[in-house]
PDB file of C-alpha atoms in Angstrom:
ATOM      1  CA  MET A   1     106.730 113.887  92.356  1.00  0.00           C
ATOM      2  CA  PRO A   2     109.489 116.002  93.988  1.00  0.00           C
ATOM      3  CA  THR A   3     112.356 116.400  91.243  1.00  0.00           C
ATOM      4  CA  LEU A   4     116.076 114.984  92.651  1.00  0.00           C
ATOM      5  CA  ALA A   5     118.347 117.676  93.572  1.00  0.00           C
ATOM      6  CA  PRO A   6     121.571 117.974  91.413  1.00  0.00           C
ATOM      7  CA  ARG A   7     124.374 115.746  92.203  1.00  0.00           C
ATOM      8  CA  THR A   8     127.250 117.997  93.750  1.00  0.00           C
ATOM      9  CA  HIS A   9     129.967 115.539  94.875  1.00  0.00           C
ATOM     10  CA  SER A  10     130.818 112.205  93.936  1.00  0.00           C
ATOM     11  CA  VAL A  11     130.329 109.377  96.430  1.00  0.00           C
ATOM     12  CA  ASP A  12     133.634 106.532  96.341  1.00  0.00           C
ATOM     13  CA  ASP A  13     132.098 103.135  95.469  1.00  0.00           C
ATOM     14  CA  ALA A  14     134.524 101.287  98.088  1.00  0.00           C
ATOM     15  CA  ALA A  15     133.866 103.751 100.829  1.00  0.00           C
ATOM     16  CA  MET A  16     130.024 103.543 100.424  1.00  0.00           C
ATOM     17  CA  LYS A  17     130.153  99.620 100.293  1.00  0.00           C
ATOM     18  CA  SER A  18     132.397  99.727 103.261  1.00  0.00           C
ATOM     19  CA  VAL A  19     130.089 101.993 105.531  1.00  0.00           C
ATOM     20  CA  LEU A  20     126.885 100.419 104.557  1.00  0.00           C
ATOM     21  CA  SER A  21     128.102  96.647 104.931  1.00  0.00           C
ATOM     22  CA  SER A  22     127.736  98.418 108.794  1.00  0.00           C
ATOM     23  CA  PHE A  23     124.340  97.673 108.361  1.00  0.00           C
ATOM     24  CA  CYS A  24     123.430  94.427 109.784  1.00  0.00           C
ATOM     25  CA  THR A  25     120.739  92.381 107.458  1.00  0.00           C
ATOM     26  CA  GLY A  26     119.016  89.185 107.477  1.00  0.00           C
ATOM     27  CA  VAL A  27     119.375  87.127 104.319  1.00  0.00           C
ATOM     28  CA  ALA A  28     116.706  85.569 102.143  1.00  0.00           C
ATOM     29  CA  VAL A  29     116.279  83.581  99.257  1.00  0.00           C
ATOM     30  CA  ILE A  30     113.797  85.009  96.425  1.00  0.00           C
ATOM     31  CA  THR A  31     112.249  81.792  94.422  1.00  0.00           C
ATOM     32  CA  ALA A  32     109.879  81.574  91.698  1.00  0.00           C
ATOM     33  CA  VAL A  33     108.767  78.943  89.407  1.00  0.00           C
ATOM     34  CA  ALA A  34     109.939  80.571  85.671  1.00  0.00           C
ATOM     35  CA  GLU A  35     108.042  80.415  82.363  1.00  0.00           C
ATOM     36  CA  ASP A  36     109.851  77.478  81.204  1.00  0.00           C
ATOM     37  CA  GLY A  37     108.598  75.691  84.410  1.00  0.00           C
ATOM     38  CA  HIS A  38     111.823  75.401  86.258  1.00  0.00           C
ATOM     39  CA  PRO A  39     112.485  76.830  89.347  1.00  0.00           C
ATOM     40  CA  ALA A  40     114.434  80.110  90.035  1.00  0.00           C
ATOM     41  CA  GLY A  41     116.009  81.695  92.934  1.00  0.00           C
ATOM     42  CA  MET A  42     118.458  84.181  94.073  1.00  0.00           C
ATOM     43  CA  ALA A  43     120.009  85.341  97.449  1.00  0.00           C
ATOM     44  CA  VAL A  44     119.058  88.836  98.809  1.00  0.00           C
ATOM     45  CA  GLN A  45     120.041  90.718 101.739  1.00  0.00           C
ATOM     46  CA  SER A  46     117.712  93.878 100.621  1.00  0.00           C
ATOM     47  CA  PHE A  47     114.611  92.677 101.721  1.00  0.00           C
ATOM     48  CA  SER A  48     112.094  94.908 103.719  1.00  0.00           C
ATOM     49  CA  SER A  49     108.716  95.410 104.745  1.00  0.00           C
ATOM     50  CA  VAL A  50     106.887  98.348 102.837  1.00  0.00           C
ATOM     51  CA  SER A  51     103.468  98.298 104.199  1.00  0.00           C
ATOM     52  CA  LEU A  52     100.646  96.755 106.251  1.00  0.00           C
ATOM     53  CA  ASP A  53      97.582  98.234 104.220  1.00  0.00           C
ATOM     54  CA  PRO A  54      98.133  97.226 101.492  1.00  0.00           C
ATOM     55  CA  PRO A  55     100.660  94.431 102.589  1.00  0.00           C
ATOM     56  CA  LEU A  56     103.709  94.922 100.456  1.00  0.00           C
ATOM     57  CA  ILE A  57     107.293  93.843 100.899  1.00  0.00           C
ATOM     58  CA  CYS A  58     110.330  94.922  98.582  1.00  0.00           C
ATOM     59  CA  PHE A  59     113.756  93.626  97.159  1.00  0.00           C
ATOM     60  CA  CYS A  60     116.290  94.925  95.383  1.00  0.00           C
ATOM     61  CA  PRO A  61     117.885  93.032  92.764  1.00  0.00           C
ATOM     62  CA  ALA A  62     120.719  93.746  90.511  1.00  0.00           C
ATOM     63  CA  HIS A  63     120.166  94.983  86.719  1.00  0.00           C
ATOM     64  CA  THR A  64     122.785  92.696  86.161  1.00  0.00           C
ATOM     65  CA  SER A  65     120.912  89.582  87.762  1.00  0.00           C
ATOM     66  CA  SER A  66     120.474  86.797  85.200  1.00  0.00           C
ATOM     67  CA  THR A  67     118.012  84.901  87.692  1.00  0.00           C
ATOM     68  CA  TRP A  68     115.598  88.637  87.984  1.00  0.00           C
ATOM     69  CA  PRO A  69     114.053  88.586  84.942  1.00  0.00           C
ATOM     70  CA  ARG A  70     113.195  84.809  85.199  1.00  0.00           C
ATOM     71  CA  ILE A  71     111.071  85.899  88.836  1.00  0.00           C
ATOM     72  CA  ARG A  72     110.013  88.647  87.411  1.00  0.00           C
ATOM     73  CA  ALA A  73     108.204  86.983  84.414  1.00  0.00           C
ATOM     74  CA  ALA A  74     106.991  84.650  86.664  1.00  0.00           C
ATOM     75  CA  GLY A  75     104.816  87.386  88.253  1.00  0.00           C
ATOM     76  CA  HIS A  76     104.510  85.528  91.663  1.00  0.00           C
ATOM     77  CA  PHE A  77     107.282  84.718  94.168  1.00  0.00           C
ATOM     78  CA  ALA A  78     108.145  83.694  97.543  1.00  0.00           C
ATOM     79  CA  VAL A  79     110.473  85.289 100.146  1.00  0.00           C
ATOM     80  CA  ASN A  80     112.244  82.487 102.032  1.00  0.00           C
ATOM     81  CA  ILE A  81     114.053  84.227 105.112  1.00  0.00           C
ATOM     82  CA  LEU A  82     116.874  81.888 106.133  1.00  0.00           C
ATOM     83  CA  ALA A  83     117.941  80.467 109.145  1.00  0.00           C
ATOM     84  CA  ALA A  84     121.454  80.763 110.545  1.00  0.00           C
ATOM     85  CA  GLU A  85     121.891  76.824 109.819  1.00  0.00           C
ATOM     86  CA  GLN A  86     121.355  77.685 106.021  1.00  0.00           C
ATOM     87  CA  GLU A  87     124.557  79.619 105.286  1.00  0.00           C
ATOM     88  CA  PRO A  88     125.816  77.263 102.463  1.00  0.00           C
ATOM     89  CA  LEU A  89     122.328  77.616 101.050  1.00  0.00           C
ATOM     90  CA  SER A  90     122.474  81.136 100.709  1.00  0.00           C
ATOM     91  CA  ARG A  91     125.901  80.774  99.137  1.00  0.00           C
ATOM     92  CA  GLN A  92     124.304  78.364  97.019  1.00  0.00           C
ATOM     93  CA  PHE A  93     121.862  80.893  95.616  1.00  0.00           C
ATOM     94  CA  ALA A  94     124.295  83.682  95.124  1.00  0.00           C
ATOM     95  CA  VAL A  95     126.353  82.349  92.555  1.00  0.00           C
ATOM     96  CA  THR A  96     125.610  82.893  89.244  1.00  0.00           C
ATOM     97  CA  GLY A  97     124.706  80.551  86.467  1.00  0.00           C
ATOM     98  CA  GLY A  98     124.059  76.458  87.288  1.00  0.00           C
ATOM     99  CA  ASP A  99     121.544  74.531  89.105  1.00  0.00           C
ATOM    100  CA  LYS A 100     121.110  76.708  92.203  1.00  0.00           C
ATOM    101  CA  PHE A 101     117.958  73.789  93.502  1.00  0.00           C
ATOM    102  CA  HIS A 102     120.439  70.780  93.238  1.00  0.00           C
ATOM    103  CA  GLY A 103     120.382  68.901  96.560  1.00  0.00           C
ATOM    104  CA  VAL A 104     117.547  71.518  97.809  1.00  0.00           C
ATOM    105  CA  ARG A 105     114.619  70.382  99.351  1.00  0.00           C
ATOM    106  CA  TRP A 106     111.327  72.560  99.314  1.00  0.00           C
ATOM    107  CA  ARG A 107     107.668  72.513  98.457  1.00  0.00           C
ATOM    108  CA  PRO A 108     105.494  74.579  95.885  1.00  0.00           C
ATOM    109  CA  GLY A 109     103.808  77.742  97.768  1.00  0.00           C
ATOM    110  CA  THR A 110     100.206  78.699  96.596  1.00  0.00           C
ATOM    111  CA  HIS A 111     101.406  79.782  93.173  1.00  0.00           C
ATOM    112  CA  GLY A 112     104.008  77.142  92.776  1.00  0.00           C
ATOM    113  CA  ALA A 113     107.087  79.305  93.930  1.00  0.00           C
ATOM    114  CA  PRO A 114     109.389  77.132  95.772  1.00  0.00           C
ATOM    115  CA  LEU A 115     109.499  77.326  99.832  1.00  0.00           C
ATOM    116  CA  LEU A 116     112.679  76.148 100.909  1.00  0.00           C
ATOM    117  CA  ASP A 117     112.688  73.683 103.752  1.00  0.00           C
ATOM    118  CA  GLY A 118     114.110  74.829 106.851  1.00  0.00           C
ATOM    119  CA  ALA A 119     113.578  78.645 106.497  1.00  0.00           C
ATOM    120  CA  LEU A 120     112.304  80.554 109.539  1.00  0.00           C
ATOM    121  CA  ALA A 121     109.579  81.928 107.458  1.00  0.00           C
ATOM    122  CA  THR A 122     108.273  82.560 104.129  1.00  0.00           C
ATOM    123  CA  VAL A 123     106.232  85.027 102.400  1.00  0.00           C
ATOM    124  CA  GLU A 124     104.280  84.729  98.813  1.00  0.00           C
ATOM    125  CA  CYS A 125     103.648  87.507  96.719  1.00  0.00           C
ATOM    126  CA  ASP A 126     102.329  88.794  93.431  1.00  0.00           C
ATOM    127  CA  LEU A 127     104.309  90.991  91.798  1.00  0.00           C
ATOM    128  CA  GLU A 128     102.997  94.373  92.678  1.00  0.00           C
ATOM    129  CA  ASP A 129     105.510  97.018  90.574  1.00  0.00           C
ATOM    130  CA  VAL A 130     109.127  97.405  89.585  1.00  0.00           C
ATOM    131  CA  LEU A 131     110.727 100.724  90.212  1.00  0.00           C
ATOM    132  CA  ASP A 132     113.882 102.107  88.781  1.00  0.00           C
ATOM    133  CA  GLY A 133     116.570 101.946  91.852  1.00  0.00           C
ATOM    134  CA  GLY A 134     119.888 103.139  89.957  1.00  0.00           C
ATOM    135  CA  ASP A 135     122.060 100.123  89.395  1.00  0.00           C
ATOM    136  CA  HIS A 136     119.223  98.072  90.765  1.00  0.00           C
ATOM    137  CA  ALA A 137     115.137  97.377  90.359  1.00  0.00           C
ATOM    138  CA  ILE A 138     112.876  97.809  93.614  1.00  0.00           C
ATOM    139  CA  ALA A 139     110.405  94.890  93.070  1.00  0.00           C
ATOM    140  CA  LEU A 140     107.397  95.399  95.126  1.00  0.00           C
ATOM    141  CA  GLY A 141     105.567  92.553  96.205  1.00  0.00           C
ATOM    142  CA  ARG A 142     101.695  92.165  97.348  1.00  0.00           C
ATOM    143  CA  VAL A 143     101.510  89.397 100.170  1.00  0.00           C
ATOM    144  CA  THR A 144      99.262  86.887  99.535  1.00  0.00           C
ATOM    145  CA  ALA A 145     100.235  84.406 102.240  1.00  0.00           C
ATOM    146  CA  LEU A 146     102.568  83.813 104.654  1.00  0.00           C
ATOM    147  CA  ALA A 147     104.066  81.641 107.313  1.00  0.00           C
ATOM    148  CA  ALA A 148     106.083  81.444 110.392  1.00  0.00           C
ATOM    149  CA  HIS A 149     107.724  78.100 110.555  1.00  0.00           C
ATOM    150  CA  GLY A 150     108.212  77.257 114.439  1.00  0.00           C
ATOM    151  CA  THR A 151     111.737  76.565 114.284  1.00  0.00           C
ATOM    152  CA  ASP A 152     113.923  77.554 117.152  1.00  0.00           C
ATOM    153  CA  SER A 153     116.685  78.585 114.885  1.00  0.00           C
ATOM    154  CA  ASP A 154     118.514  81.364 114.932  1.00  0.00           C
ATOM    155  CA  PRO A 155     118.626  84.005 112.200  1.00  0.00           C
ATOM    156  CA  LEU A 156     121.040  84.056 108.935  1.00  0.00           C
ATOM    157  CA  VAL A 157     122.674  87.582 109.181  1.00  0.00           C
ATOM    158  CA  TYR A 158     125.254  89.373 106.862  1.00  0.00           C
ATOM    159  CA  PHE A 159     127.414  92.130 108.505  1.00  0.00           C
ATOM    160  CA  ARG A 160     130.398  93.587 107.334  1.00  0.00           C
ATOM    161  CA  ARG A 161     130.616  91.106 104.379  1.00  0.00           C
ATOM    162  CA  THR A 162     130.348  88.511 106.285  1.00  0.00           C
ATOM    163  CA  TYR A 163     128.059  85.769 107.403  1.00  0.00           C
ATOM    164  CA  GLY A 164     126.823  85.470 111.168  1.00  0.00           C
ATOM    165  CA  ARG A 165     124.211  84.819 113.407  1.00  0.00           C
ATOM    166  CA  VAL A 166     122.485  86.486 116.223  1.00  0.00           C
ATOM    167  CA  PRO A 167     121.141  84.455 118.889  1.00  0.00           C
ATOM    168  CA  PHE A 168     117.716  85.373 118.913  1.00  0.00           C
ATOM    169  CA  SER A 169     116.042  81.974 119.608  1.00  0.00           C
ATOM    170  CA  SER A 170     112.983  81.593 121.749  1.00  0.00           C
ATOM    171  CA  SER A 171     114.972  80.158 124.647  1.00  0.00           C
ATOM    172  CA  SER A 172     117.676  83.015 124.407  1.00  0.00           C
ATOM    173  CA  MET A 173     115.594  85.939 124.174  1.00  0.00           C
ATOM    174  CA  SER A 174     113.441  84.971 127.016  1.00  0.00           C
ATOM    175  CA  ALA A 175     116.643  84.558 128.968  1.00  0.00           C
ATOM    176  CA  SER A 176     118.058  87.910 127.797  1.00  0.00           C
ATOM    177  CA  MET A 177     115.260  90.076 127.352  1.00  0.00           C
ATOM    178  CA  PRO A 178     114.500  92.342 130.059  1.00  0.00           C
ATOM    179  CA  SER A 179     110.581  92.684 131.431  1.00  0.00           C
ATOM    180  CA  THR A 180     108.888  95.161 130.255  1.00  0.00           C
ATOM    181  CA  ARG A 181     106.333  95.667 132.990  1.00  0.00           C
ATOM    182  CA  SER A 182     107.043  98.509 135.082  1.00  0.00           C
ATOM    183  CA  ARG A 183     108.152  98.290 138.937  1.00  0.00           C
ATOM    184  CA  SER A 184     104.525  98.636 139.838  1.00  0.00           C
ATOM    185  CA  GLU A 185     103.357  95.626 137.818  1.00  0.00           C
ATOM    186  CA  ARG A 186     105.926  93.394 139.348  1.00  0.00           C
TER     187      ARG A 186
END
């Protein structure tokens, strides 16, 4: 394993947050059924595909999260990729404490992890590994089931510290996407 280079200068936390907020991300809610039998969930924007072989994804919960230890202990979780209309749901799962599932409609996935109604897609995983990532953990999940839910909704995105939407529903995509055929094929 390569050794990290020694830190030669400091980076201002506020500047880092400001600059990195220029990277637009999707929004997801990670869910599990905790050891006490109650559902647990947290909103994240740090979700990504990692590998196709084996099928792995990752997300990065803060070490200060009170929900992450409950999800970690469950050993199985679901990633619920949110639609633009689900901003209130994201806000509900972004708070600390309280009953995050109050009024939330969901069904259990293959290992019981809550699959949220209205999500654009769901990815069910076994927790594969947890790596150190500074003030966050890097949680690797091995995909065990996944589904796109055929909704025509736009995705919920987060950019420059605010929620938004990108008009990528199938009807708007077909109207705005240029043809990929070459001139000779037309």
